[in-house]
């Protein structure tokens, strides 16, 4: 569909383990585009689909001229991807100091000087997920928060970082990095859905209000950066689901094979 390969991976720069994502992506794209058995078609969209297992026919509209092309094939793999939801709460979009985790990662990689000066950072987890609209866990938000918090600490050890969470879910072998973050002095404060953090914005800056359930006190923090761990949502796939006659979940993801 797009004019270049890479999808959402183009927005990531490092893994939690410190691996270089962009170098990996560049190598992978080179291997794909130069492989004798792979033909890459970009700037295209699926126009028609028919057939059965082992005998499919897909029609594509390709390029700016939308030239029609038909492909006969035996297997179809759907990998339509997902994207970061753009929050509608916590004053997102109203202030340049309010970012998503993906936007923060980009700034750390491309404009580290803007992040290095932040003395106080607040991260709010589960923004737009694990609620009535999107009851699912996006599974990457907690690891992203830990990763970016550790990056900020590496550049500015004196930075005070608060992670306001419902449940820290650093899956699998990533749990050790959560422990490392705590040892680095990153503060993790739990909140409940009935008592979400409150963000106020005025001429003097930002203020975040939340309840520390251990101290049983209401806390106010004035951050230089407010980072929202936003939900992961599916890319546009409704038209494909109709063409291929594939059911989706209530949230818009393709159902797994039964």
PDB file of C-alpha atoms in Angstrom:
ATOM      1  CA  UNK A   1       0.000   0.000   0.000  1.00  0.00           C
ATOM      2  CA  UNK A   2       2.768   2.462   0.907  1.00  0.00           C
ATOM      3  CA  UNK A   3       5.642   3.797  -1.172  1.00  0.00           C
ATOM      4  CA  UNK A   4       8.327   2.169   1.015  1.00  0.00           C
ATOM      5  CA  UNK A   5       8.815  -0.995   3.019  1.00  0.00           C
ATOM      6  CA  UNK A   6       9.120  -1.169   6.802  1.00  0.00           C
ATOM      7  CA  UNK A   7       5.714  -0.292   8.185  1.00  0.00           C
ATOM      8  CA  UNK A   8       5.694   0.722  11.826  1.00  0.00           C
ATOM      9  CA  UNK A   9       9.260  -0.519  12.257  1.00  0.00           C
ATOM     10  CA  UNK A  10      10.402   2.713  10.601  1.00  0.00           C
ATOM     11  CA  UNK A  11       9.329   4.500  13.807  1.00  0.00           C
ATOM     12  CA  UNK A  12      11.432   2.324  16.135  1.00  0.00           C
ATOM     13  CA  UNK A  13      15.128   2.859  16.748  1.00  0.00           C
ATOM     14  CA  UNK A  14      16.237   0.494  19.516  1.00  0.00           C
ATOM     15  CA  UNK A  15      14.897  -2.574  21.276  1.00  0.00           C
ATOM     16  CA  UNK A  16      14.730  -2.811  25.050  1.00  0.00           C
ATOM     17  CA  UNK A  17      17.843  -5.001  24.839  1.00  0.00           C
ATOM     18  CA  UNK A  18      19.695  -2.213  23.006  1.00  0.00           C
ATOM     19  CA  UNK A  19      19.676  -3.668  19.486  1.00  0.00           C
ATOM     20  CA  UNK A  20      19.750  -1.273  16.505  1.00  0.00           C
ATOM     21  CA  UNK A  21      16.349  -1.591  14.813  1.00  0.00           C
ATOM     22  CA  UNK A  22      17.081   0.674  11.847  1.00  0.00           C
ATOM     23  CA  UNK A  23      20.209  -1.285  10.854  1.00  0.00           C
ATOM     24  CA  UNK A  24      18.214  -4.502  11.013  1.00  0.00           C
ATOM     25  CA  UNK A  25      15.408  -2.970   8.935  1.00  0.00           C
ATOM     26  CA  UNK A  26      17.805  -1.670   6.276  1.00  0.00           C
ATOM     27  CA  UNK A  27      19.408  -5.112   5.966  1.00  0.00           C
ATOM     28  CA  UNK A  28      16.041  -6.863   5.803  1.00  0.00           C
ATOM     29  CA  UNK A  29      14.687  -4.543   3.104  1.00  0.00           C
ATOM     30  CA  UNK A  30      17.846  -5.150   1.069  1.00  0.00           C
ATOM     31  CA  UNK A  31      17.453  -8.924   1.328  1.00  0.00           C
ATOM     32  CA  UNK A  32      13.761  -8.761   0.381  1.00  0.00           C
ATOM     33  CA  UNK A  33      14.102  -6.429  -2.594  1.00  0.00           C
ATOM     34  CA  UNK A  34      17.123  -8.296  -4.010  1.00  0.00           C
ATOM     35  CA  UNK A  35      15.743 -11.812  -3.534  1.00  0.00           C
ATOM     36  CA  UNK A  36      15.183 -13.583  -6.874  1.00  0.00           C
ATOM     37  CA  UNK A  37      11.972 -15.237  -5.649  1.00  0.00           C
ATOM     38  CA  UNK A  38      10.327 -12.117  -4.230  1.00  0.00           C
ATOM     39  CA  UNK A  39       8.550  -9.440  -6.232  1.00  0.00           C
ATOM     40  CA  UNK A  40       7.733  -6.314  -4.224  1.00  0.00           C
ATOM     41  CA  UNK A  41       4.751  -4.270  -5.408  1.00  0.00           C
ATOM     42  CA  UNK A  42       4.273  -0.900  -3.714  1.00  0.00           C
ATOM     43  CA  UNK A  43       1.813   1.991  -4.087  1.00  0.00           C
ATOM     44  CA  UNK A  44      -0.943  -0.540  -4.631  1.00  0.00           C
ATOM     45  CA  UNK A  45      -4.256  -1.604  -3.189  1.00  0.00           C
ATOM     46  CA  UNK A  46      -6.299  -4.790  -3.367  1.00  0.00           C
ATOM     47  CA  UNK A  47      -9.252  -4.358  -5.730  1.00  0.00           C
ATOM     48  CA  UNK A  48     -10.614  -7.898  -6.000  1.00  0.00           C
ATOM     49  CA  UNK A  49     -10.132 -11.350  -4.524  1.00  0.00           C
ATOM     50  CA  UNK A  50     -11.554 -14.766  -5.410  1.00  0.00           C
ATOM     51  CA  UNK A  51     -10.758 -18.462  -5.392  1.00  0.00           C
ATOM     52  CA  UNK A  52     -10.082 -21.161  -2.801  1.00  0.00           C
ATOM     53  CA  UNK A  53      -7.136 -22.776  -1.046  1.00  0.00           C
ATOM     54  CA  UNK A  54      -4.334 -23.342  -3.531  1.00  0.00           C
ATOM     55  CA  UNK A  55      -6.058 -21.416  -6.295  1.00  0.00           C
ATOM     56  CA  UNK A  56      -6.499 -17.716  -5.510  1.00  0.00           C
ATOM     57  CA  UNK A  57      -6.804 -14.725  -7.810  1.00  0.00           C
ATOM     58  CA  UNK A  58      -6.114 -11.198  -6.567  1.00  0.00           C
ATOM     59  CA  UNK A  59      -6.610  -7.986  -8.496  1.00  0.00           C
ATOM     60  CA  UNK A  60      -4.431  -4.973  -7.680  1.00  0.00           C
ATOM     61  CA  UNK A  61      -4.593  -1.309  -8.591  1.00  0.00           C
ATOM     62  CA  UNK A  62      -0.992  -0.188  -8.868  1.00  0.00           C
ATOM     63  CA  UNK A  63       0.701   3.210  -8.935  1.00  0.00           C
ATOM     64  CA  UNK A  64      -0.659   6.699  -9.465  1.00  0.00           C
ATOM     65  CA  UNK A  65      -2.423   5.568 -12.632  1.00  0.00           C
ATOM     66  CA  UNK A  66      -4.205   2.774 -10.702  1.00  0.00           C
ATOM     67  CA  UNK A  67      -3.284   0.301 -13.434  1.00  0.00           C
ATOM     68  CA  UNK A  68      -5.090  -3.006 -12.893  1.00  0.00           C
ATOM     69  CA  UNK A  69      -2.984  -6.135 -12.427  1.00  0.00           C
ATOM     70  CA  UNK A  70      -4.100  -9.691 -11.708  1.00  0.00           C
ATOM     71  CA  UNK A  71      -2.046 -12.222  -9.732  1.00  0.00           C
ATOM     72  CA  UNK A  72      -2.687 -15.989  -9.522  1.00  0.00           C
ATOM     73  CA  UNK A  73      -1.380 -17.600  -6.329  1.00  0.00           C
ATOM     74  CA  UNK A  74      -1.841 -20.522  -3.971  1.00  0.00           C
ATOM     75  CA  UNK A  75      -1.462 -18.904  -0.527  1.00  0.00           C
ATOM     76  CA  UNK A  76      -2.563 -15.574   0.951  1.00  0.00           C
ATOM     77  CA  UNK A  77      -0.919 -14.079   4.053  1.00  0.00           C
ATOM     78  CA  UNK A  78      -2.511 -11.063   5.710  1.00  0.00           C
ATOM     79  CA  UNK A  79      -0.132  -8.812   7.634  1.00  0.00           C
ATOM     80  CA  UNK A  80      -1.952  -5.497   7.668  1.00  0.00           C
ATOM     81  CA  UNK A  81      -0.203  -4.205  10.762  1.00  0.00           C
ATOM     82  CA  UNK A  82      -1.245  -1.931  13.573  1.00  0.00           C
ATOM     83  CA  UNK A  83      -0.542   1.644  14.634  1.00  0.00           C
ATOM     84  CA  UNK A  84      -0.353   3.838  17.695  1.00  0.00           C
ATOM     85  CA  UNK A  85      -3.651   5.452  18.623  1.00  0.00           C
ATOM     86  CA  UNK A  86      -3.670   9.237  18.840  1.00  0.00           C
ATOM     87  CA  UNK A  87      -5.059  10.046  22.306  1.00  0.00           C
ATOM     88  CA  UNK A  88      -8.101  12.223  22.852  1.00  0.00           C
ATOM     89  CA  UNK A  89      -7.402  12.828  26.530  1.00  0.00           C
ATOM     90  CA  UNK A  90      -4.794  14.443  28.795  1.00  0.00           C
ATOM     91  CA  UNK A  91      -4.600  17.501  26.478  1.00  0.00           C
ATOM     92  CA  UNK A  92      -2.751  15.574  23.794  1.00  0.00           C
ATOM     93  CA  UNK A  93      -2.238  17.703  20.676  1.00  0.00           C
ATOM     94  CA  UNK A  94      -2.571  20.944  22.644  1.00  0.00           C
ATOM     95  CA  UNK A  95       0.994  21.205  23.947  1.00  0.00           C
ATOM     96  CA  UNK A  96       4.346  20.139  22.414  1.00  0.00           C
ATOM     97  CA  UNK A  97       5.451  18.806  25.804  1.00  0.00           C
ATOM     98  CA  UNK A  98       2.761  16.100  25.651  1.00  0.00           C
ATOM     99  CA  UNK A  99       3.960  13.140  23.561  1.00  0.00           C
ATOM    100  CA  UNK A 100       3.161   9.506  22.913  1.00  0.00           C
ATOM    101  CA  UNK A 101       5.806   6.842  23.586  1.00  0.00           C
ATOM    102  CA  UNK A 102       6.445   6.474  19.849  1.00  0.00           C
ATOM    103  CA  UNK A 103       6.919  10.217  19.461  1.00  0.00           C
ATOM    104  CA  UNK A 104       9.262  10.258  22.456  1.00  0.00           C
ATOM    105  CA  UNK A 105      11.345   7.460  20.943  1.00  0.00           C
ATOM    106  CA  UNK A 106      11.690   9.483  17.737  1.00  0.00           C
ATOM    107  CA  UNK A 107      12.815  12.577  19.641  1.00  0.00           C
ATOM    108  CA  UNK A 108      15.361  10.618  21.680  1.00  0.00           C
ATOM    109  CA  UNK A 109      16.859   9.296  18.431  1.00  0.00           C
ATOM    110  CA  UNK A 110      16.731  12.460  16.310  1.00  0.00           C
ATOM    111  CA  UNK A 111      16.687  15.389  18.791  1.00  0.00           C
ATOM    112  CA  UNK A 112      18.269  14.062  22.011  1.00  0.00           C
ATOM    113  CA  UNK A 113      19.112  17.596  23.166  1.00  0.00           C
ATOM    114  CA  UNK A 114      15.383  18.322  23.582  1.00  0.00           C
ATOM    115  CA  UNK A 115      15.002  15.365  25.921  1.00  0.00           C
ATOM    116  CA  UNK A 116      18.262  15.737  27.850  1.00  0.00           C
ATOM    117  CA  UNK A 117      17.062  18.979  29.422  1.00  0.00           C
ATOM    118  CA  UNK A 118      13.918  17.432  30.905  1.00  0.00           C
ATOM    119  CA  UNK A 119      14.292  17.368  34.685  1.00  0.00           C
ATOM    120  CA  UNK A 120      10.900  15.808  35.435  1.00  0.00           C
ATOM    121  CA  UNK A 121       9.045  13.324  33.225  1.00  0.00           C
ATOM    122  CA  UNK A 122       5.668  11.710  33.848  1.00  0.00           C
ATOM    123  CA  UNK A 123       4.467   8.681  31.873  1.00  0.00           C
ATOM    124  CA  UNK A 124       0.832   7.547  31.986  1.00  0.00           C
ATOM    125  CA  UNK A 125       0.109   3.953  30.997  1.00  0.00           C
ATOM    126  CA  UNK A 126      -3.016   2.385  29.424  1.00  0.00           C
ATOM    127  CA  UNK A 127      -4.137   5.541  27.613  1.00  0.00           C
ATOM    128  CA  UNK A 128      -7.029   4.469  25.409  1.00  0.00           C
ATOM    129  CA  UNK A 129      -6.731   0.776  26.224  1.00  0.00           C
ATOM    130  CA  UNK A 130      -8.086  -1.626  28.820  1.00  0.00           C
ATOM    131  CA  UNK A 131     -11.320   0.364  28.935  1.00  0.00           C
ATOM    132  CA  UNK A 132     -14.846  -0.074  27.586  1.00  0.00           C
ATOM    133  CA  UNK A 133     -13.865   1.002  24.070  1.00  0.00           C
ATOM    134  CA  UNK A 134     -10.679  -1.080  23.850  1.00  0.00           C
ATOM    135  CA  UNK A 135     -10.699  -3.744  26.557  1.00  0.00           C
ATOM    136  CA  UNK A 136      -7.483  -5.379  25.368  1.00  0.00           C
ATOM    137  CA  UNK A 137      -3.892  -4.859  26.520  1.00  0.00           C
ATOM    138  CA  UNK A 138      -1.619  -3.640  23.724  1.00  0.00           C
ATOM    139  CA  UNK A 139       1.255  -5.696  25.193  1.00  0.00           C
ATOM    140  CA  UNK A 140       4.080  -3.322  24.204  1.00  0.00           C
ATOM    141  CA  UNK A 141       3.295  -0.148  26.182  1.00  0.00           C
ATOM    142  CA  UNK A 142       4.939  -1.112  29.467  1.00  0.00           C
ATOM    143  CA  UNK A 143       8.141  -2.275  27.776  1.00  0.00           C
ATOM    144  CA  UNK A 144       8.220   0.935  25.707  1.00  0.00           C
ATOM    145  CA  UNK A 145       7.833   3.041  28.840  1.00  0.00           C
ATOM    146  CA  UNK A 146      10.658   1.189  30.616  1.00  0.00           C
ATOM    147  CA  UNK A 147      12.884   1.420  27.533  1.00  0.00           C
ATOM    148  CA  UNK A 148      12.368   5.150  27.034  1.00  0.00           C
ATOM    149  CA  UNK A 149      12.643   5.893  30.758  1.00  0.00           C
ATOM    150  CA  UNK A 150      16.010   4.108  30.886  1.00  0.00           C
ATOM    151  CA  UNK A 151      17.161   6.052  27.797  1.00  0.00           C
ATOM    152  CA  UNK A 152      16.309   9.343  29.475  1.00  0.00           C
ATOM    153  CA  UNK A 153      18.103   8.273  32.651  1.00  0.00           C
ATOM    154  CA  UNK A 154      21.194   7.336  30.628  1.00  0.00           C
ATOM    155  CA  UNK A 155      21.325  10.854  29.169  1.00  0.00           C
ATOM    156  CA  UNK A 156      20.319  12.650  32.358  1.00  0.00           C
ATOM    157  CA  UNK A 157      20.880  10.584  35.525  1.00  0.00           C
ATOM    158  CA  UNK A 158      19.346  13.355  37.647  1.00  0.00           C
ATOM    159  CA  UNK A 159      16.015  13.266  35.776  1.00  0.00           C
ATOM    160  CA  UNK A 160      13.040  12.384  37.973  1.00  0.00           C
ATOM    161  CA  UNK A 161      10.748   9.988  36.140  1.00  0.00           C
ATOM    162  CA  UNK A 162       7.313   8.838  37.273  1.00  0.00           C
ATOM    163  CA  UNK A 163       5.520   5.944  35.564  1.00  0.00           C
ATOM    164  CA  UNK A 164       1.817   5.908  36.480  1.00  0.00           C
ATOM    165  CA  UNK A 165       0.548   2.416  35.743  1.00  0.00           C
ATOM    166  CA  UNK A 166      -2.399   0.098  36.275  1.00  0.00           C
ATOM    167  CA  UNK A 167      -0.407  -3.155  36.005  1.00  0.00           C
ATOM    168  CA  UNK A 168       3.196  -3.356  34.800  1.00  0.00           C
ATOM    169  CA  UNK A 169       3.246  -6.016  32.094  1.00  0.00           C
ATOM    170  CA  UNK A 170       6.829  -6.447  30.908  1.00  0.00           C
ATOM    171  CA  UNK A 171       6.249  -9.815  29.270  1.00  0.00           C
ATOM    172  CA  UNK A 172       8.707 -12.693  29.326  1.00  0.00           C
ATOM    173  CA  UNK A 173      12.399 -11.883  29.641  1.00  0.00           C
ATOM    174  CA  UNK A 174      11.736  -8.130  29.749  1.00  0.00           C
ATOM    175  CA  UNK A 175      10.908  -8.290  33.464  1.00  0.00           C
ATOM    176  CA  UNK A 176      14.571  -7.792  34.387  1.00  0.00           C
ATOM    177  CA  UNK A 177      14.536  -4.349  32.727  1.00  0.00           C
ATOM    178  CA  UNK A 178      11.645  -3.322  34.970  1.00  0.00           C
ATOM    179  CA  UNK A 179      13.851  -4.275  37.919  1.00  0.00           C
ATOM    180  CA  UNK A 180      16.725  -2.294  36.433  1.00  0.00           C
ATOM    181  CA  UNK A 181      14.476   0.762  36.031  1.00  0.00           C
ATOM    182  CA  UNK A 182      13.527   0.623  39.696  1.00  0.00           C
ATOM    183  CA  UNK A 183      17.191   0.389  40.707  1.00  0.00           C
ATOM    184  CA  UNK A 184      17.907   3.429  38.526  1.00  0.00           C
ATOM    185  CA  UNK A 185      15.448   5.404  40.641  1.00  0.00           C
ATOM    186  CA  UNK A 186      12.516   5.481  38.219  1.00  0.00           C
ATOM    187  CA  UNK A 187       9.356   5.732  40.322  1.00  0.00           C
ATOM    188  CA  UNK A 188       6.401   3.450  39.558  1.00  0.00           C
ATOM    189  CA  UNK A 189       3.063   4.515  41.035  1.00  0.00           C
ATOM    190  CA  UNK A 190      -0.081   2.426  40.585  1.00  0.00           C
ATOM    191  CA  UNK A 191      -3.489   3.935  39.842  1.00  0.00           C
ATOM    192  CA  UNK A 192      -6.942   2.405  39.423  1.00  0.00           C
ATOM    193  CA  UNK A 193      -9.380   3.120  36.536  1.00  0.00           C
ATOM    194  CA  UNK A 194     -11.816   4.800  38.924  1.00  0.00           C
ATOM    195  CA  UNK A 195      -9.125   7.302  39.894  1.00  0.00           C
ATOM    196  CA  UNK A 196      -7.143   8.142  36.786  1.00  0.00           C
ATOM    197  CA  UNK A 197      -4.372  10.749  36.849  1.00  0.00           C
ATOM    198  CA  UNK A 198      -5.548  14.285  36.195  1.00  0.00           C
ATOM    199  CA  UNK A 199      -3.617  16.623  33.903  1.00  0.00           C
ATOM    200  CA  UNK A 200      -3.954  20.405  34.018  1.00  0.00           C
ATOM    201  CA  UNK A 201      -2.471  22.798  31.509  1.00  0.00           C
ATOM    202  CA  UNK A 202      -2.028  26.528  31.972  1.00  0.00           C
ATOM    203  CA  UNK A 203       0.311  29.347  31.025  1.00  0.00           C
ATOM    204  CA  UNK A 204       2.875  28.292  33.616  1.00  0.00           C
ATOM    205  CA  UNK A 205       3.110  24.717  32.338  1.00  0.00           C
ATOM    206  CA  UNK A 206       1.716  21.282  33.035  1.00  0.00           C
ATOM    207  CA  UNK A 207       0.681  19.679  36.295  1.00  0.00           C
ATOM    208  CA  UNK A 208      -0.224  16.047  36.901  1.00  0.00           C
ATOM    209  CA  UNK A 209      -2.281  15.035  39.934  1.00  0.00           C
ATOM    210  CA  UNK A 210      -2.481  11.430  41.126  1.00  0.00           C
ATOM    211  CA  UNK A 211      -2.962   9.439  44.298  1.00  0.00           C
ATOM    212  CA  UNK A 212      -0.077   7.490  45.797  1.00  0.00           C
ATOM    213  CA  UNK A 213      -1.934   4.466  47.154  1.00  0.00           C
ATOM    214  CA  UNK A 214       0.934   3.491  49.461  1.00  0.00           C
ATOM    215  CA  UNK A 215       1.361   6.924  51.013  1.00  0.00           C
ATOM    216  CA  UNK A 216      -2.404   7.488  50.733  1.00  0.00           C
ATOM    217  CA  UNK A 217      -1.717  11.030  49.623  1.00  0.00           C
ATOM    218  CA  UNK A 218      -2.643  13.150  46.639  1.00  0.00           C
ATOM    219  CA  UNK A 219       0.532  14.079  44.725  1.00  0.00           C
ATOM    220  CA  UNK A 220       1.104  16.950  42.308  1.00  0.00           C
ATOM    221  CA  UNK A 221       4.002  16.888  39.837  1.00  0.00           C
ATOM    222  CA  UNK A 222       4.914  19.580  37.310  1.00  0.00           C
ATOM    223  CA  UNK A 223       6.616  17.709  34.470  1.00  0.00           C
ATOM    224  CA  UNK A 224       8.772  19.052  31.667  1.00  0.00           C
ATOM    225  CA  UNK A 225       7.472  16.175  29.563  1.00  0.00           C
ATOM    226  CA  UNK A 226       4.236  14.204  29.759  1.00  0.00           C
ATOM    227  CA  UNK A 227       4.388  10.909  27.873  1.00  0.00           C
ATOM    228  CA  UNK A 228       1.246   8.905  27.079  1.00  0.00           C
ATOM    229  CA  UNK A 229       1.453   5.157  26.489  1.00  0.00           C
ATOM    230  CA  UNK A 230      -1.300   5.013  23.876  1.00  0.00           C
ATOM    231  CA  UNK A 231      -3.220   1.980  22.699  1.00  0.00           C
ATOM    232  CA  UNK A 232      -2.304  -0.085  19.655  1.00  0.00           C
ATOM    233  CA  UNK A 233      -5.111  -0.099  17.081  1.00  0.00           C
ATOM    234  CA  UNK A 234      -5.489  -1.970  13.768  1.00  0.00           C
ATOM    235  CA  UNK A 235      -4.746  -0.257  10.489  1.00  0.00           C
ATOM    236  CA  UNK A 236      -7.580   0.165   7.983  1.00  0.00           C
ATOM    237  CA  UNK A 237      -8.669  -3.360   7.113  1.00  0.00           C
ATOM    238  CA  UNK A 238     -12.464  -3.265   6.821  1.00  0.00           C
ATOM    239  CA  UNK A 239     -12.416  -3.360   3.012  1.00  0.00           C
ATOM    240  CA  UNK A 240     -10.008  -6.317   3.020  1.00  0.00           C
ATOM    241  CA  UNK A 241     -12.126  -8.201   5.527  1.00  0.00           C
ATOM    242  CA  UNK A 242     -15.128  -7.841   3.202  1.00  0.00           C
ATOM    243  CA  UNK A 243     -13.179  -8.831   0.066  1.00  0.00           C
ATOM    244  CA  UNK A 244     -11.625 -11.878   1.709  1.00  0.00           C
ATOM    245  CA  UNK A 245     -14.728 -12.688   3.782  1.00  0.00           C
ATOM    246  CA  UNK A 246     -12.700 -12.791   6.997  1.00  0.00           C
ATOM    247  CA  UNK A 247     -14.279 -11.936  10.356  1.00  0.00           C
ATOM    248  CA  UNK A 248     -12.790  -9.343  12.708  1.00  0.00           C
ATOM    249  CA  UNK A 249     -12.981  -8.811  16.440  1.00  0.00           C
ATOM    250  CA  UNK A 250     -15.126  -6.029  17.895  1.00  0.00           C
ATOM    251  CA  UNK A 251     -11.967  -3.891  18.037  1.00  0.00           C
ATOM    252  CA  UNK A 252     -11.191  -4.377  14.342  1.00  0.00           C
ATOM    253  CA  UNK A 253      -8.391  -6.963  14.432  1.00  0.00           C
ATOM    254  CA  UNK A 254      -8.627 -10.037  12.200  1.00  0.00           C
ATOM    255  CA  UNK A 255      -9.827 -13.087  14.094  1.00  0.00           C
ATOM    256  CA  UNK A 256      -7.272 -15.843  14.513  1.00  0.00           C
ATOM    257  CA  UNK A 257      -7.870 -19.086  12.630  1.00  0.00           C
ATOM    258  CA  UNK A 258     -10.211 -21.364  14.576  1.00  0.00           C
TER     259      UNK A 258
END
